[in-house]
Structure formats: structure tokens, C-alpha cells
PDB file of C-alpha atoms in Angstrom:
ATOM      1  CA  MET S   1     -30.912   1.562  29.744  1.00  0.00           C
ATOM      2  CA  THR S   2     -30.684   4.930  28.656  1.00  0.00           C
ATOM      3  CA  VAL S   3     -26.869   6.467  28.092  1.00  0.00           C
ATOM      4  CA  LEU S   4     -27.967  10.585  27.663  1.00  0.00           C
ATOM      5  CA  ILE S   5     -24.866  12.205  25.651  1.00  0.00           C
ATOM      6  CA  GLU S   6     -24.357  15.810  25.218  1.00  0.00           C
ATOM      7  CA  GLU S   7     -21.385  17.597  24.226  1.00  0.00           C
ATOM      8  CA  GLU S   8     -20.385  20.721  25.164  1.00  0.00           C
ATOM      9  CA  THR S   9     -17.006  20.733  23.438  1.00  0.00           C
ATOM     10  CA  GLU S  10     -15.464  19.630  19.839  1.00  0.00           C
ATOM     11  CA  VAL S  11     -15.615  15.875  20.075  1.00  0.00           C
ATOM     12  CA  ILE S  12     -12.962  13.769  17.717  1.00  0.00           C
ATOM     13  CA  PHE S  13     -12.084  10.700  18.385  1.00  0.00           C
ATOM     14  CA  PRO S  14     -10.688   7.619  16.148  1.00  0.00           C
ATOM     15  CA  PHE S  15     -13.562   5.571  17.293  1.00  0.00           C
ATOM     16  CA  ASP S  16     -17.687   5.879  17.764  1.00  0.00           C
ATOM     17  CA  TYR S  17     -17.219   6.917  21.326  1.00  0.00           C
ATOM     18  CA  LYS S  18     -21.358   7.212  21.276  1.00  0.00           C
ATOM     19  CA  LYS S  19     -21.437   3.358  21.430  1.00  0.00           C
ATOM     20  CA  LEU S  20     -18.359   3.064  23.481  1.00  0.00           C
ATOM     21  CA  ALA S  21     -20.123   4.833  26.112  1.00  0.00           C
ATOM     22  CA  GLU S  22     -23.156   2.875  26.001  1.00  0.00           C
ATOM     23  CA  GLU S  23     -20.954  -0.571  25.932  1.00  0.00           C
ATOM     24  CA  ILE S  24     -18.822   0.390  28.771  1.00  0.00           C
ATOM     25  CA  VAL S  25     -21.825   1.375  31.080  1.00  0.00           C
ATOM     26  CA  GLU S  26     -24.020  -1.482  30.160  1.00  0.00           C
ATOM     27  CA  THR S  27     -20.688  -3.633  30.998  1.00  0.00           C
ATOM     28  CA  VAL S  28     -20.444  -2.437  34.199  1.00  0.00           C
ATOM     29  CA  ILE S  29     -24.196  -2.662  35.141  1.00  0.00           C
ATOM     30  CA  GLU S  30     -24.182  -6.323  34.257  1.00  0.00           C
ATOM     31  CA  ALA S  31     -20.636  -6.570  36.307  1.00  0.00           C
ATOM     32  CA  GLU S  32     -22.162  -5.012  39.049  1.00  0.00           C
ATOM     33  CA  ASN S  33     -25.476  -7.319  38.864  1.00  0.00           C
ATOM     34  CA  PHE S  34     -27.324  -4.127  38.751  1.00  0.00           C
ATOM     35  CA  PRO S  35     -31.051  -5.040  38.958  1.00  0.00           C
ATOM     36  CA  TYR S  36     -32.789  -2.831  37.639  1.00  0.00           C
ATOM     37  CA  GLU S  37     -32.657  -0.414  34.254  1.00  0.00           C
ATOM     38  CA  ALA S  38     -30.740   2.332  34.740  1.00  0.00           C
ATOM     39  CA  GLU S  39     -29.948   5.845  33.198  1.00  0.00           C
ATOM     40  CA  VAL S  40     -26.346   7.989  33.003  1.00  0.00           C
ATOM     41  CA  SER S  41     -25.893  10.946  31.760  1.00  0.00           C
ATOM     42  CA  LEU S  42     -22.573  11.377  29.984  1.00  0.00           C
ATOM     43  CA  LEU S  43     -21.066  15.392  29.784  1.00  0.00           C
ATOM     44  CA  LEU S  44     -18.187  15.987  27.198  1.00  0.00           C
ATOM     45  CA  VAL S  45     -16.747  18.893  27.957  1.00  0.00           C
ATOM     46  CA  SER S  46     -13.419  20.712  27.738  1.00  0.00           C
ATOM     47  CA  ILE S  47     -10.715  21.762  29.976  1.00  0.00           C
ATOM     48  CA  GLU S  48     -11.583  24.905  30.880  1.00  0.00           C
ATOM     49  CA  THR S  49     -15.115  23.674  31.603  1.00  0.00           C
ATOM     50  CA  ILE S  50     -14.329  21.051  33.893  1.00  0.00           C
ATOM     51  CA  GLN S  51     -11.921  23.487  35.799  1.00  0.00           C
ATOM     52  CA  GLU S  52     -14.644  25.289  36.147  1.00  0.00           C
ATOM     53  CA  ILE S  53     -16.870  23.052  37.882  1.00  0.00           C
ATOM     54  CA  ASN S  54     -14.346  21.620  39.509  1.00  0.00           C
ATOM     55  CA  ARG S  55     -13.854  24.989  40.945  1.00  0.00           C
ATOM     56  CA  GLU S  56     -17.670  25.004  41.965  1.00  0.00           C
ATOM     57  CA  TYR S  57     -18.662  21.619  43.115  1.00  0.00           C
ATOM     58  CA  ARG S  58     -15.282  20.300  45.050  1.00  0.00           C
ATOM     59  CA  LYS S  59     -13.800  23.593  45.609  1.00  0.00           C
ATOM     60  CA  ILE S  60     -10.211  22.450  43.375  1.00  0.00           C
ATOM     61  CA  ASP S  61      -9.095  25.263  41.045  1.00  0.00           C
ATOM     62  CA  SER S  62      -7.778  22.859  38.485  1.00  0.00           C
ATOM     63  CA  ALA S  63      -8.621  20.971  35.374  1.00  0.00           C
ATOM     64  CA  THR S  64      -9.228  16.898  36.209  1.00  0.00           C
ATOM     65  CA  ASP S  65      -9.741  14.153  33.858  1.00  0.00           C
ATOM     66  CA  VAL S  66     -13.686  13.057  35.186  1.00  0.00           C
ATOM     67  CA  LEU S  67     -15.969  14.131  37.943  1.00  0.00           C
ATOM     68  CA  SER S  68     -19.041  11.789  39.031  1.00  0.00           C
ATOM     69  CA  PHE S  69     -22.075  13.324  40.327  1.00  0.00           C
ATOM     70  CA  PRO S  70     -23.873   9.959  41.699  1.00  0.00           C
ATOM     71  CA  MET S  71     -27.675  10.471  42.467  1.00  0.00           C
ATOM     72  CA  VAL S  72     -27.760   7.336  44.615  1.00  0.00           C
ATOM     73  CA  ASN S  73     -26.516   7.273  48.388  1.00  0.00           C
ATOM     74  CA  TYR S  74     -25.621   3.456  49.109  1.00  0.00           C
ATOM     75  CA  GLU S  75     -24.778   2.551  52.654  1.00  0.00           C
ATOM     76  CA  PHE S  76     -21.815   0.295  51.590  1.00  0.00           C
ATOM     77  CA  PRO S  77     -20.688   0.269  47.745  1.00  0.00           C
ATOM     78  CA  GLY S  78     -22.715  -1.869  44.998  1.00  0.00           C
ATOM     79  CA  ASP S  79     -25.249  -2.794  47.541  1.00  0.00           C
ATOM     80  CA  PHE S  80     -28.742  -1.763  45.979  1.00  0.00           C
ATOM     81  CA  SER S  81     -30.787  -3.137  48.475  1.00  0.00           C
ATOM     82  CA  LYS S  82     -32.577  -0.404  49.794  1.00  0.00           C
ATOM     83  CA  LEU S  83     -32.887   1.539  46.677  1.00  0.00           C
ATOM     84  CA  GLU S  84     -36.643   1.095  45.888  1.00  0.00           C
ATOM     85  CA  GLU S  85     -36.969   2.811  49.474  1.00  0.00           C
ATOM     86  CA  GLN S  86     -37.158   6.537  47.836  1.00  0.00           C
ATOM     87  CA  GLU S  87     -39.392   6.852  44.714  1.00  0.00           C
ATOM     88  CA  ASP S  88     -36.585   9.703  43.712  1.00  0.00           C
ATOM     89  CA  ASN S  89     -34.165   7.236  42.930  1.00  0.00           C
ATOM     90  CA  PHE S  90     -35.890   6.381  39.855  1.00  0.00           C
ATOM     91  CA  ASN S  91     -37.162   8.357  36.639  1.00  0.00           C
ATOM     92  CA  PRO S  92     -40.846   8.659  36.670  1.00  0.00           C
ATOM     93  CA  ASP S  93     -41.298   8.535  33.183  1.00  0.00           C
ATOM     94  CA  THR S  94     -39.177   5.030  32.273  1.00  0.00           C
ATOM     95  CA  GLY S  95     -38.759   4.096  35.687  1.00  0.00           C
ATOM     96  CA  GLU S  96     -35.006   3.599  35.329  1.00  0.00           C
ATOM     97  CA  ALA S  97     -32.986   4.000  37.766  1.00  0.00           C
ATOM     98  CA  LEU S  98     -31.206   7.600  38.146  1.00  0.00           C
ATOM     99  CA  LEU S  99     -27.307   6.606  38.765  1.00  0.00           C
ATOM    100  CA  GLY S 100     -26.046   9.756  38.097  1.00  0.00           C
ATOM    101  CA  ASP S 101     -24.147  12.242  35.979  1.00  0.00           C
ATOM    102  CA  ILE S 102     -20.501  11.908  34.572  1.00  0.00           C
ATOM    103  CA  VAL S 103     -18.478  14.408  33.681  1.00  0.00           C
ATOM    104  CA  LEU S 104     -15.327  14.008  31.043  1.00  0.00           C
ATOM    105  CA  CYS S 105     -12.507  16.446  29.875  1.00  0.00           C
ATOM    106  CA  VAL S 106     -12.401  15.487  26.245  1.00  0.00           C
ATOM    107  CA  ASP S 107      -8.664  17.297  25.985  1.00  0.00           C
ATOM    108  CA  LYS S 108      -7.725  15.052  29.205  1.00  0.00           C
ATOM    109  CA  VAL S 109      -8.449  12.000  27.383  1.00  0.00           C
ATOM    110  CA  LYS S 110      -6.102  13.025  24.351  1.00  0.00           C
ATOM    111  CA  GLU S 111      -3.548  14.517  26.913  1.00  0.00           C
ATOM    112  CA  GLN S 112      -3.706  11.041  29.245  1.00  0.00           C
ATOM    113  CA  ALA S 113      -3.904   8.472  26.455  1.00  0.00           C
ATOM    114  CA  THR S 114      -0.571  10.374  25.094  1.00  0.00           C
ATOM    115  CA  ASN S 115       1.318  10.259  28.549  1.00  0.00           C
ATOM    116  CA  PHE S 116       0.461   6.795  29.537  1.00  0.00           C
ATOM    117  CA  GLY S 117       1.091   5.442  26.130  1.00  0.00           C
ATOM    118  CA  HIS S 118      -2.419   4.304  25.157  1.00  0.00           C
ATOM    119  CA  SER S 119      -4.869   4.827  22.898  1.00  0.00           C
ATOM    120  CA  GLU S 120      -7.325   7.136  23.601  1.00  0.00           C
ATOM    121  CA  LYS S 121      -9.775   4.764  23.358  1.00  0.00           C
ATOM    122  CA  ARG S 122      -8.422   2.766  26.509  1.00  0.00           C
ATOM    123  CA  GLU S 123      -8.615   6.592  28.204  1.00  0.00           C
ATOM    124  CA  TYR S 124     -12.054   7.252  27.284  1.00  0.00           C
ATOM    125  CA  ALA S 125     -13.322   3.651  28.417  1.00  0.00           C
ATOM    126  CA  PHE S 126     -10.926   3.782  31.484  1.00  0.00           C
ATOM    127  CA  LEU S 127     -12.358   7.021  32.834  1.00  0.00           C
ATOM    128  CA  ILE S 128     -16.503   6.371  31.917  1.00  0.00           C
ATOM    129  CA  MET S 129     -15.907   2.861  33.636  1.00  0.00           C
ATOM    130  CA  HIS S 130     -13.927   4.504  36.604  1.00  0.00           C
ATOM    131  CA  SER S 131     -17.198   7.403  36.681  1.00  0.00           C
ATOM    132  CA  MET S 132     -19.746   4.592  36.663  1.00  0.00           C
ATOM    133  CA  LEU S 133     -17.974   2.168  39.490  1.00  0.00           C
ATOM    134  CA  HIS S 134     -18.364   5.562  41.402  1.00  0.00           C
ATOM    135  CA  LEU S 135     -22.181   6.230  40.638  1.00  0.00           C
ATOM    136  CA  PHE S 136     -22.376   2.692  42.476  1.00  0.00           C
ATOM    137  CA  GLY S 137     -20.639   4.031  45.215  1.00  0.00           C
ATOM    138  CA  TYR S 138     -17.041   2.947  45.249  1.00  0.00           C
ATOM    139  CA  ASP S 139     -14.167   5.318  45.985  1.00  0.00           C
ATOM    140  CA  HIS S 140     -10.484   4.864  46.406  1.00  0.00           C
ATOM    141  CA  MET S 141     -10.096   7.260  49.876  1.00  0.00           C
ATOM    142  CA  THR S 142      -8.301   4.659  51.126  1.00  0.00           C
ATOM    143  CA  LYS S 143      -5.960   2.149  50.251  1.00  0.00           C
ATOM    144  CA  GLU S 144      -8.195  -1.112  50.664  1.00  0.00           C
ATOM    145  CA  GLU S 145     -10.918   0.856  48.873  1.00  0.00           C
ATOM    146  CA  ALA S 146      -8.590   2.000  46.056  1.00  0.00           C
ATOM    147  CA  VAL S 147      -7.701  -1.912  45.658  1.00  0.00           C
ATOM    148  CA  VAL S 148     -11.353  -2.995  45.232  1.00  0.00           C
ATOM    149  CA  MET S 149     -11.896   0.017  42.858  1.00  0.00           C
ATOM    150  CA  GLU S 150      -8.332  -1.556  40.859  1.00  0.00           C
ATOM    151  CA  GLU S 151      -9.607  -5.001  40.834  1.00  0.00           C
ATOM    152  CA  LYS S 152     -12.952  -3.786  39.262  1.00  0.00           C
ATOM    153  CA  GLN S 153     -11.617  -1.895  36.760  1.00  0.00           C
ATOM    154  CA  LYS S 154      -9.104  -4.494  35.648  1.00  0.00           C
ATOM    155  CA  LYS S 155     -11.524  -7.056  35.385  1.00  0.00           C
ATOM    156  CA  ILE S 156     -13.644  -5.166  33.476  1.00  0.00           C
ATOM    157  CA  LEU S 157     -11.508  -3.710  30.995  1.00  0.00           C
ATOM    158  CA  ASN S 158      -9.895  -6.893  30.165  1.00  0.00           C
ATOM    159  CA  GLN S 159     -13.620  -8.890  29.908  1.00  0.00           C
ATOM    160  CA  MET S 160     -13.969  -6.338  27.268  1.00  0.00           C
ATOM    161  CA  GLY S 161     -10.865  -6.319  25.612  1.00  0.00           C
ATOM    162  CA  ILE S 162      -9.259  -2.600  26.215  1.00  0.00           C
ATOM    163  CA  LEU S 163      -5.673  -3.487  27.277  1.00  0.00           C
ATOM    164  CA  ARG S 164      -3.130  -0.887  27.672  1.00  0.00           C
TER     165      ARG S 164
END
């Protein structure tokens, strides 16, 4: 498993954010029974940068907490049966499945942790985990989809002992 982490803003958290990102990615991969080694990119940005990215890619001119850019198209969320049908789903150098990119706003992690009354560690972990589920094809556009994602999120965070 490879987690490529790049900082485009100053990152100061009271925990090892690189190690936690790797633990979250690995835990979600295991929870989803993903059958391949995987590569995920995590970009840590400022509020201004995530607003620019959100405006460019989603046509929404406001800051958000996290953006997910899946590299794999799934017929159904969490269905990995057809992954090998397209070789561009894999890094030719490492053989790892290219799951996609996560863009996380450091400013929003801090703001939302305060607003929700929990730790920055919990918010950071939640947002990466949430985004990983998007990289596996899950969404929350309908009530039914939201219930599935929320159950998975709760289970994974509880398993990791990262509570509110």
C-alpha cells in the first residue's frame, strides 16, 4: 500500500498526521476486503486552495472540507470484480491499484473539530475515511446511500477507537 502525501499548506496537528492517514487508508482497504495492493494520493491544502479546486471541478464557488477524485469506475460500490478488466486501473511500475486522490482542507479540519466538539484527530480521520469510501464507489446522494456510508463510517471509526 502506498499513500502519497503532499502538503500545499502548513500542517500543524497534535498527532502524526502522516501515520494516521496511512492507518485510515489501510483500515478502510481491509474493511472493504479490497483484494489488491493500492495507491492513494492525499493532498493537504488551505481553505483558499480547496475553494479553487471545488470551483474548477464541481462548479461550486465555496470552500469544502474534502474532495474525492476516484480513479476507478465501479458498477456497484465496493464491487472490485471488474477492476482487472482495465489495465489503467493499476500503476504499471508497482502493480498497485490506483484508487484516486483525496484533497483535504487543513483549515476545515480545525474549524469543524471545534464546531462539532471533537478532536482534530477525529475530524481528520473521519474525512479521510469518508473520502476513501467515495474512492470505492460509495456515495450519499440518496437516503439509502447515506445510510450505507454512515454505517460503514461508524463501524470503521469504532474499530479504530476514534470516537467523538
